[in-house]
XYZ file of C-alpha atoms in Angstrom:
398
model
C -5.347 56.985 10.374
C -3.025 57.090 7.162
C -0.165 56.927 9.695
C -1.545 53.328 11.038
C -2.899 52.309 7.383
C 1.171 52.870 6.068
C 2.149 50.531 9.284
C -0.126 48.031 8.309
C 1.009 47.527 4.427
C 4.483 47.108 5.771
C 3.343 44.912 8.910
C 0.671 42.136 6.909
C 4.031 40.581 4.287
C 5.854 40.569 7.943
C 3.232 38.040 9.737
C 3.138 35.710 6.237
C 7.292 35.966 6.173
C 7.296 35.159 9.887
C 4.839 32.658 9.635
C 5.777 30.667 6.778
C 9.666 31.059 8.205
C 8.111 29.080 11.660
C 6.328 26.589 9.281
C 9.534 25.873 7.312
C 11.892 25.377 10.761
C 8.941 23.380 12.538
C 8.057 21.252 9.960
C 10.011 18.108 8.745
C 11.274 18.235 5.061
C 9.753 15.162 3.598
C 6.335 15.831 4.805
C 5.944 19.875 4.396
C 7.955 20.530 0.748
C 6.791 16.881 -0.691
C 3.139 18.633 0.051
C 3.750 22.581 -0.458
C 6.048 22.356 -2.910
C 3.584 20.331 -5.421
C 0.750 22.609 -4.748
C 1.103 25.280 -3.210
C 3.842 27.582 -5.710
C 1.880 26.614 -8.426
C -1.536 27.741 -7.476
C -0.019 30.882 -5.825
C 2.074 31.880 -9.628
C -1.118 31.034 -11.329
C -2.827 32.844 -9.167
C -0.646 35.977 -9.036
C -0.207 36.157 -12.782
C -4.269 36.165 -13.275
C -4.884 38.750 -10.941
C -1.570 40.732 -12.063
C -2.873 40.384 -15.677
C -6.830 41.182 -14.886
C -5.493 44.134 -12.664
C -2.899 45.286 -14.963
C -0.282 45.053 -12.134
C 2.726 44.261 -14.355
C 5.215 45.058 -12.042
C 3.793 41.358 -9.932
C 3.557 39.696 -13.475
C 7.591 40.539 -13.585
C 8.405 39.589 -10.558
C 6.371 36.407 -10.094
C 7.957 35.478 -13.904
C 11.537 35.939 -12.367
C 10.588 34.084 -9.389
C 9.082 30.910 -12.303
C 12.014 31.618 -13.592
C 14.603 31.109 -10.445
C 12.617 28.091 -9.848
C 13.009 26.147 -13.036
C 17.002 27.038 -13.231
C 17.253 25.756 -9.702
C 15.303 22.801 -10.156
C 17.524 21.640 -12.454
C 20.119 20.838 -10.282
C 22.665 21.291 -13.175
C 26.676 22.175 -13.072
C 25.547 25.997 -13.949
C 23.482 25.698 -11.367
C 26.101 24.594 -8.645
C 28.803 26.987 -10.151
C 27.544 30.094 -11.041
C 23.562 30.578 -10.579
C 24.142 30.601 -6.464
C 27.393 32.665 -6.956
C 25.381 34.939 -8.949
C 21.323 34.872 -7.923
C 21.682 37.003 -4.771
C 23.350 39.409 -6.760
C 20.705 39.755 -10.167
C 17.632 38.844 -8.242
C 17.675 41.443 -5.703
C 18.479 44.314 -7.835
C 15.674 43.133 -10.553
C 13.171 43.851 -7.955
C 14.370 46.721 -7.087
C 14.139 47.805 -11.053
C 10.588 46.207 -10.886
C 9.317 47.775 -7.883
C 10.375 50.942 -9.395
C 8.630 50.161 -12.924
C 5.924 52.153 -13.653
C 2.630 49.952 -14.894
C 2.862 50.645 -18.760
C 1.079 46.770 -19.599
C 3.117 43.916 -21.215
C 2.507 44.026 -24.847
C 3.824 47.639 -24.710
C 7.330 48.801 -26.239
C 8.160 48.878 -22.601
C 7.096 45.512 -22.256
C 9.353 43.891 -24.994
C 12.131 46.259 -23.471
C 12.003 45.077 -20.187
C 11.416 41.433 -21.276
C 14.572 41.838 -23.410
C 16.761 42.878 -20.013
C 15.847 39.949 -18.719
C 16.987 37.809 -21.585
C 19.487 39.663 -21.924
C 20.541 38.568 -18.249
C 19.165 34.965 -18.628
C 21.841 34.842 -21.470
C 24.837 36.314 -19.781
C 24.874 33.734 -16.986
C 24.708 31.087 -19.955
C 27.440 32.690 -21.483
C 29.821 32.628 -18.646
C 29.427 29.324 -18.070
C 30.186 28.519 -21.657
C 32.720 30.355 -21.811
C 34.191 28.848 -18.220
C 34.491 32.497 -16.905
C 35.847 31.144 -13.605
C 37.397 33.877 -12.935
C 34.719 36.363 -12.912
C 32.708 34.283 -10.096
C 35.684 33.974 -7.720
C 35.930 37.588 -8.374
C 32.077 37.758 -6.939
C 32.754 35.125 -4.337
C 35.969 37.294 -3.124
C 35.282 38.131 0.797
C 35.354 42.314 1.298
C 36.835 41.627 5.360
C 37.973 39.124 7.097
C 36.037 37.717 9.393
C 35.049 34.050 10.702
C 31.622 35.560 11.074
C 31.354 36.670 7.785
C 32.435 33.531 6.386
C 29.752 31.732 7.994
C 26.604 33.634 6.372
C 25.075 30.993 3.194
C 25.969 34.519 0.665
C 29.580 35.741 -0.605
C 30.032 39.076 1.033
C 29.564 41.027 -2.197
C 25.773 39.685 -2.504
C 25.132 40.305 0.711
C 26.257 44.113 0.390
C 23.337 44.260 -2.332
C 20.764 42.589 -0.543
C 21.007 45.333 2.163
C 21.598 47.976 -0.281
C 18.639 46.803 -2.510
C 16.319 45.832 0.795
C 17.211 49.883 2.080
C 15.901 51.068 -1.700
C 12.765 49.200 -1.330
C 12.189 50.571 2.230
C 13.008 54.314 0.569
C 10.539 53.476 -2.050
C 7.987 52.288 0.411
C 8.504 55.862 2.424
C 8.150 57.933 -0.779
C 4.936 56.047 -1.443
C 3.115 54.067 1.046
C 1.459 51.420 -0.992
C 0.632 47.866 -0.810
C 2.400 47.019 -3.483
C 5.701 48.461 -2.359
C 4.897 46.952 1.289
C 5.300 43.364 -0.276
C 8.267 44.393 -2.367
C 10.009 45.076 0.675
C 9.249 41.689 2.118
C 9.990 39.730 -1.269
C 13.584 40.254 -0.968
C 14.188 38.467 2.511
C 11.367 35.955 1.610
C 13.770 34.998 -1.719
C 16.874 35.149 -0.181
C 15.774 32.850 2.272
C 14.708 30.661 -0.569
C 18.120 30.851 -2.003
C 19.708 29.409 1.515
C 17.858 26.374 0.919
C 17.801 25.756 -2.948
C 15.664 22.769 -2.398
C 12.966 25.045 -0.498
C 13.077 27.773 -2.877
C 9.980 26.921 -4.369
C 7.901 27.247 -1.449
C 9.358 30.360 -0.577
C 8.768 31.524 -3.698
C 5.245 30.672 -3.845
C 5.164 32.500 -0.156
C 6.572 35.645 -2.363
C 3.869 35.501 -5.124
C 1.375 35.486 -2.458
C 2.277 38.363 -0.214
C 1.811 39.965 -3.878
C -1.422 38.650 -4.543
C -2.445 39.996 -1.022
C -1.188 43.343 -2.351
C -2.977 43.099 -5.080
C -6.140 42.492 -3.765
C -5.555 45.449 -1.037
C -4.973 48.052 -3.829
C -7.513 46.870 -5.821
C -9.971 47.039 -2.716
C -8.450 51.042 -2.300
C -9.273 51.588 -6.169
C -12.867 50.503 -5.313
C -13.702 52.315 -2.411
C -11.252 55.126 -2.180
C -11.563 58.445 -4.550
C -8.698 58.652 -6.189
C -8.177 62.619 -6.376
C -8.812 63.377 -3.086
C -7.888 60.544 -0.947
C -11.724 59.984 0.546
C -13.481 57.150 0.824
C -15.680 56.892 -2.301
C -19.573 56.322 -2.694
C -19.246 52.283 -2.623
C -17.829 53.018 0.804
C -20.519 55.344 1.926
C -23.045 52.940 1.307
C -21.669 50.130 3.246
C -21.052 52.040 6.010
C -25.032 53.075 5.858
C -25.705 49.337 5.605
C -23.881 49.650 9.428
C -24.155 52.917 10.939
C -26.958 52.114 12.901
C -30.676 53.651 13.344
C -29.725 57.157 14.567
C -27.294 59.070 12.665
C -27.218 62.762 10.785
C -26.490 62.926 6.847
C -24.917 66.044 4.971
C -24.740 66.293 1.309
C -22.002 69.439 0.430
C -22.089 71.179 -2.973
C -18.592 73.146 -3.873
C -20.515 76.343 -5.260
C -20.034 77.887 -8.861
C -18.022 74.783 -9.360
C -18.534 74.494 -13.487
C -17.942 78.249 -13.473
C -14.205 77.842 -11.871
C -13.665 74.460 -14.431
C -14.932 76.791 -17.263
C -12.442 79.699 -16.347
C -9.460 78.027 -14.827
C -10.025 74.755 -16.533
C -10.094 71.422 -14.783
C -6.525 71.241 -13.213
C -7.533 74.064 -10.859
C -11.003 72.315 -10.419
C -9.415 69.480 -9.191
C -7.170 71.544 -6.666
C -10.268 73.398 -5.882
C -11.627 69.540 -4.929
C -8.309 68.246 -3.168
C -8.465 71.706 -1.364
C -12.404 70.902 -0.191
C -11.591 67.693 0.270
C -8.647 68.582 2.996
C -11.014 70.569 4.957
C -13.529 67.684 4.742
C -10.928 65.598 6.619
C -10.996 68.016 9.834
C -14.779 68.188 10.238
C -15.204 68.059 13.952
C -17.793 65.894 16.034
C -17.212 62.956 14.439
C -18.452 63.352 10.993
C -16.989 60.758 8.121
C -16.341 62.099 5.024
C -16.659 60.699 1.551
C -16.556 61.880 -1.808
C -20.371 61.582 -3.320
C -19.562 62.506 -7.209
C -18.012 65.484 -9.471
C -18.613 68.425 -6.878
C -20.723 66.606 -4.236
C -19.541 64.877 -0.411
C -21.106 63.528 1.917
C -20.730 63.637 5.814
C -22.212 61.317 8.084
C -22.550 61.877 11.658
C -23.102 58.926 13.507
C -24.907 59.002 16.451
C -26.028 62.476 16.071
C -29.051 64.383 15.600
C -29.942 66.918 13.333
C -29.101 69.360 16.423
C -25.910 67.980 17.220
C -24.488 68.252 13.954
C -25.327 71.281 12.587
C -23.276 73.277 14.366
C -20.161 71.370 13.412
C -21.074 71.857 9.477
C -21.320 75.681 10.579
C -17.546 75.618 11.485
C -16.936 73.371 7.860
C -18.900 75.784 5.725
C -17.363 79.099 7.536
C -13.031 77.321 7.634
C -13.872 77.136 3.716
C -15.378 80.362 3.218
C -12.486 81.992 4.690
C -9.455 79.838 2.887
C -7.625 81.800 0.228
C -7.651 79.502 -2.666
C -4.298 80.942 -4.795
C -4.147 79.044 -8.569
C -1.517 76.633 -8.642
C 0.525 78.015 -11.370
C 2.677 75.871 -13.779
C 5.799 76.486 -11.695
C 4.265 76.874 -8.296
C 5.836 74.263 -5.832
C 3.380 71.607 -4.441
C 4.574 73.016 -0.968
C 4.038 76.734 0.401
C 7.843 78.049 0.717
C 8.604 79.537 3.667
C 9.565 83.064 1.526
C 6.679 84.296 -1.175
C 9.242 84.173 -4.368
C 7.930 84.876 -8.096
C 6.163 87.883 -9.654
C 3.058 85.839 -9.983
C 3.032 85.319 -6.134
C -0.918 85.470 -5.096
C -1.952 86.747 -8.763
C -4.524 84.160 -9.096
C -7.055 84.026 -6.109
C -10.683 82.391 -5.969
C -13.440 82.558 -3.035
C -14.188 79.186 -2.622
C -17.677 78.376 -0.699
C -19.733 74.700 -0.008
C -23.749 75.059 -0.122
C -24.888 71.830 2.698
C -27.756 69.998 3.142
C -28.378 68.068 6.087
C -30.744 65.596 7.020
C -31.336 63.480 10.304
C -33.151 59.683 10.505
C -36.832 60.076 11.630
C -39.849 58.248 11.182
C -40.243 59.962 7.426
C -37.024 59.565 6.386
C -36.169 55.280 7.648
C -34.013 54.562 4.986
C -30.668 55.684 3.633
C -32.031 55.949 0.410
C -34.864 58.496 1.359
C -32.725 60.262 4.166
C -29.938 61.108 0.946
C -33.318 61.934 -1.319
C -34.283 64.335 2.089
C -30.498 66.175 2.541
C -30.730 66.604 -1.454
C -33.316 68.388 -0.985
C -32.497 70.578 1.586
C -28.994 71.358 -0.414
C -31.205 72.139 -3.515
C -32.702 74.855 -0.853
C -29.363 76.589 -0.003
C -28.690 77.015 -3.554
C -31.681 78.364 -4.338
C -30.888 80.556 -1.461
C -28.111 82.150 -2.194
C -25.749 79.096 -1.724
C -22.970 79.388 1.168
C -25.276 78.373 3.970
C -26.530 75.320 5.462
C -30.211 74.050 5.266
C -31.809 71.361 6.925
C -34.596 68.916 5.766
């Protein structure tokens, strides 16, 4: 499922690359860009720098400024323009993004916003600079082919930019593997969406505009994932619980699952180790069997819902959750423990630290008495307050 949800971040800025790459072939200049280009950048940077600033993406509000910013210079159509901005662009613009993709979000009036303002300034000026200065020789230096080859001659780039385009387009995929996002999904298709921009100066604004919306897209996606996923352990959160109940149809099981002595561990350990206690529930929650969807309820509490299922069916699948957790060894992630079990036990603290970790469930199914999902969560409450009072580590049905 994460597997296909990484595929799709990279595949959705594809289709909108591909599709506004068959609109600009298919299309005739004088009626698509006379159209687009009046409307459809603007509302699309607007755009993209509202929801950047209301989401606190800065790393969009860069990169859609440097796109503003591309535009304007080239729609100039100025001698700095013709003999050094498309001698130079591929080369700047590329590696910016890579430097904003990169960026953590630290907000823009931040010391780290002035600073990375000032860079770009700073670059802004140095292209002004050599062309008052006539630095000619520093752009045939850039425009100086790295082989020989009629092919090579051909391509719209000098060789040297298009050696950092790849370079810059392979960082952006790395960054995308390290961290699957939407965000960095977009980044990788903003390069190839600019640089084709850049081939057509008098197009670029479209194609930026094409750029600042396979950001907003991205940041509408993670802002979606903020709102329904848990951030600490990866499960859908309660807002995504309840619209699935809105859906799940009229038969269907409910478990509510209670980490036991959970204040008692936060109290001792403190609340690093509580929350590796959760990611470690959490990770189990994930392999329930028959079918069960997992979600993260609140502080200690999940939920699984069995859809489908009767109170029959699905209680001996919470059996096999409660007993898998009972019988994990929880070790303390010490201060230089590595996030991944070594193939070697090394360190004198090795398995110092160990807690018994065990869930108390609750489970209810639909009936007549319980119709609603309000009253069937009120019913598997109930029967979790009942395994506590029990003893906890058990399951108990409504």
């Amino acid at each position: 499922m994460h597997l296909l949800r990484s595929i799709l971040l990279l595949v959705v800025p594809g289709v909108i690359f591909f599709a506004a790459l068959y609109l600009s072939t298919r299309m005739p200049v004088s009626v698509v860009w006379q159209g687009l280009l009046s409307l459809f950048p603007a509302l699309m940077f607007a755009a993209g720098l509202l929801l950047g600033w209301r989401f606190n993406r800065t790393r969009v509000l860069w990169a859609i400024a440097l796109l503003i910013l591309v535009e304007r210079v080239l729609a100039l159509r100025t001698p700095f323009y013709d003999e050094y901005l498309m001698s130079v662009a591929p080369l700047i613009v590329p590696v910016n993004l890579v430097l904003f993709s990169w960026w953590s979000e630290r907000g823009l009036v931040t010391l780290h916003g002035l600073l990375r303002l000032v860079i770009l300034l700073l670059q802004l000026g140095g292209l002004y600079w050599l062309y008052i200065a006539g630095s000619g020789d520093v752009i045939a230096l850039l425009s100086q082919p790295l082989l020989i080859s009629p092919w090579l001659d051909q391509l719209p780039f000098p060789q040297i930019a298009i050696l950092v385009l790849i370079l810059c387009q392979l960082i952006l995929l790395a960054r995308f593997c390290i961290k699957p996002e939407a965000l960095e999904g977009s980044f990788c298709w903003v390069l190839p969406t600019i640089a084709a921009g850049l081939c057509r100066p008098e197009t670029f604004a479209f194609w930026g505009g094409v750029a600042a919306f396979m950001l907003l897209i991205a940041i509408i996606e993670s802002s979606v994932k903020m709102a329904f996923n848990d951030e600490l352990t990866g499960l859908p959160a309660r807002r995504a619980m309840n619209e699935f109940l809105l859906k799940v149809g009229r038969r269907y099981t409910f478990a509510m699952v209670d980490v036991d002595h959970f204040k008692k561990v936060n109290d001792i350990h403190g609340h690093d180790v509580g929350d590796q206690v959760l990611r470690m529930v959490a990770t189990c929650l994930r392999r329930v069997t028959g079918g069960g969807r997992t979600y993260r309820y609140g502080g200690e509490e999940f939920a699984v819902i069995f859809p489908s299922k009767d109170l029959e069916r699905a209680l001996p699948h919470l059996e096999i959750l409660r007993e898998t957790i009972a019988g994990s060894q929880f070790i303390v992630r010490g201060k230089k423990r590595p996030k991944k079990k070594p193939d070697v036990p090394t360190g004198k603290n090795h398995g110092k630290i160990k807690l018994k970790i065990t869930i108390s469930i609750g489970v209810a199914s639909r009936d007549d008495k319980n119709t609603t999902p309000e009253q069937l969560i009120k019913a598997a409450d109930q029967a979790l307050y009942k395994a506590k009072k029990g003893g906890r580590n058990q399951v108990c049905s409504a």
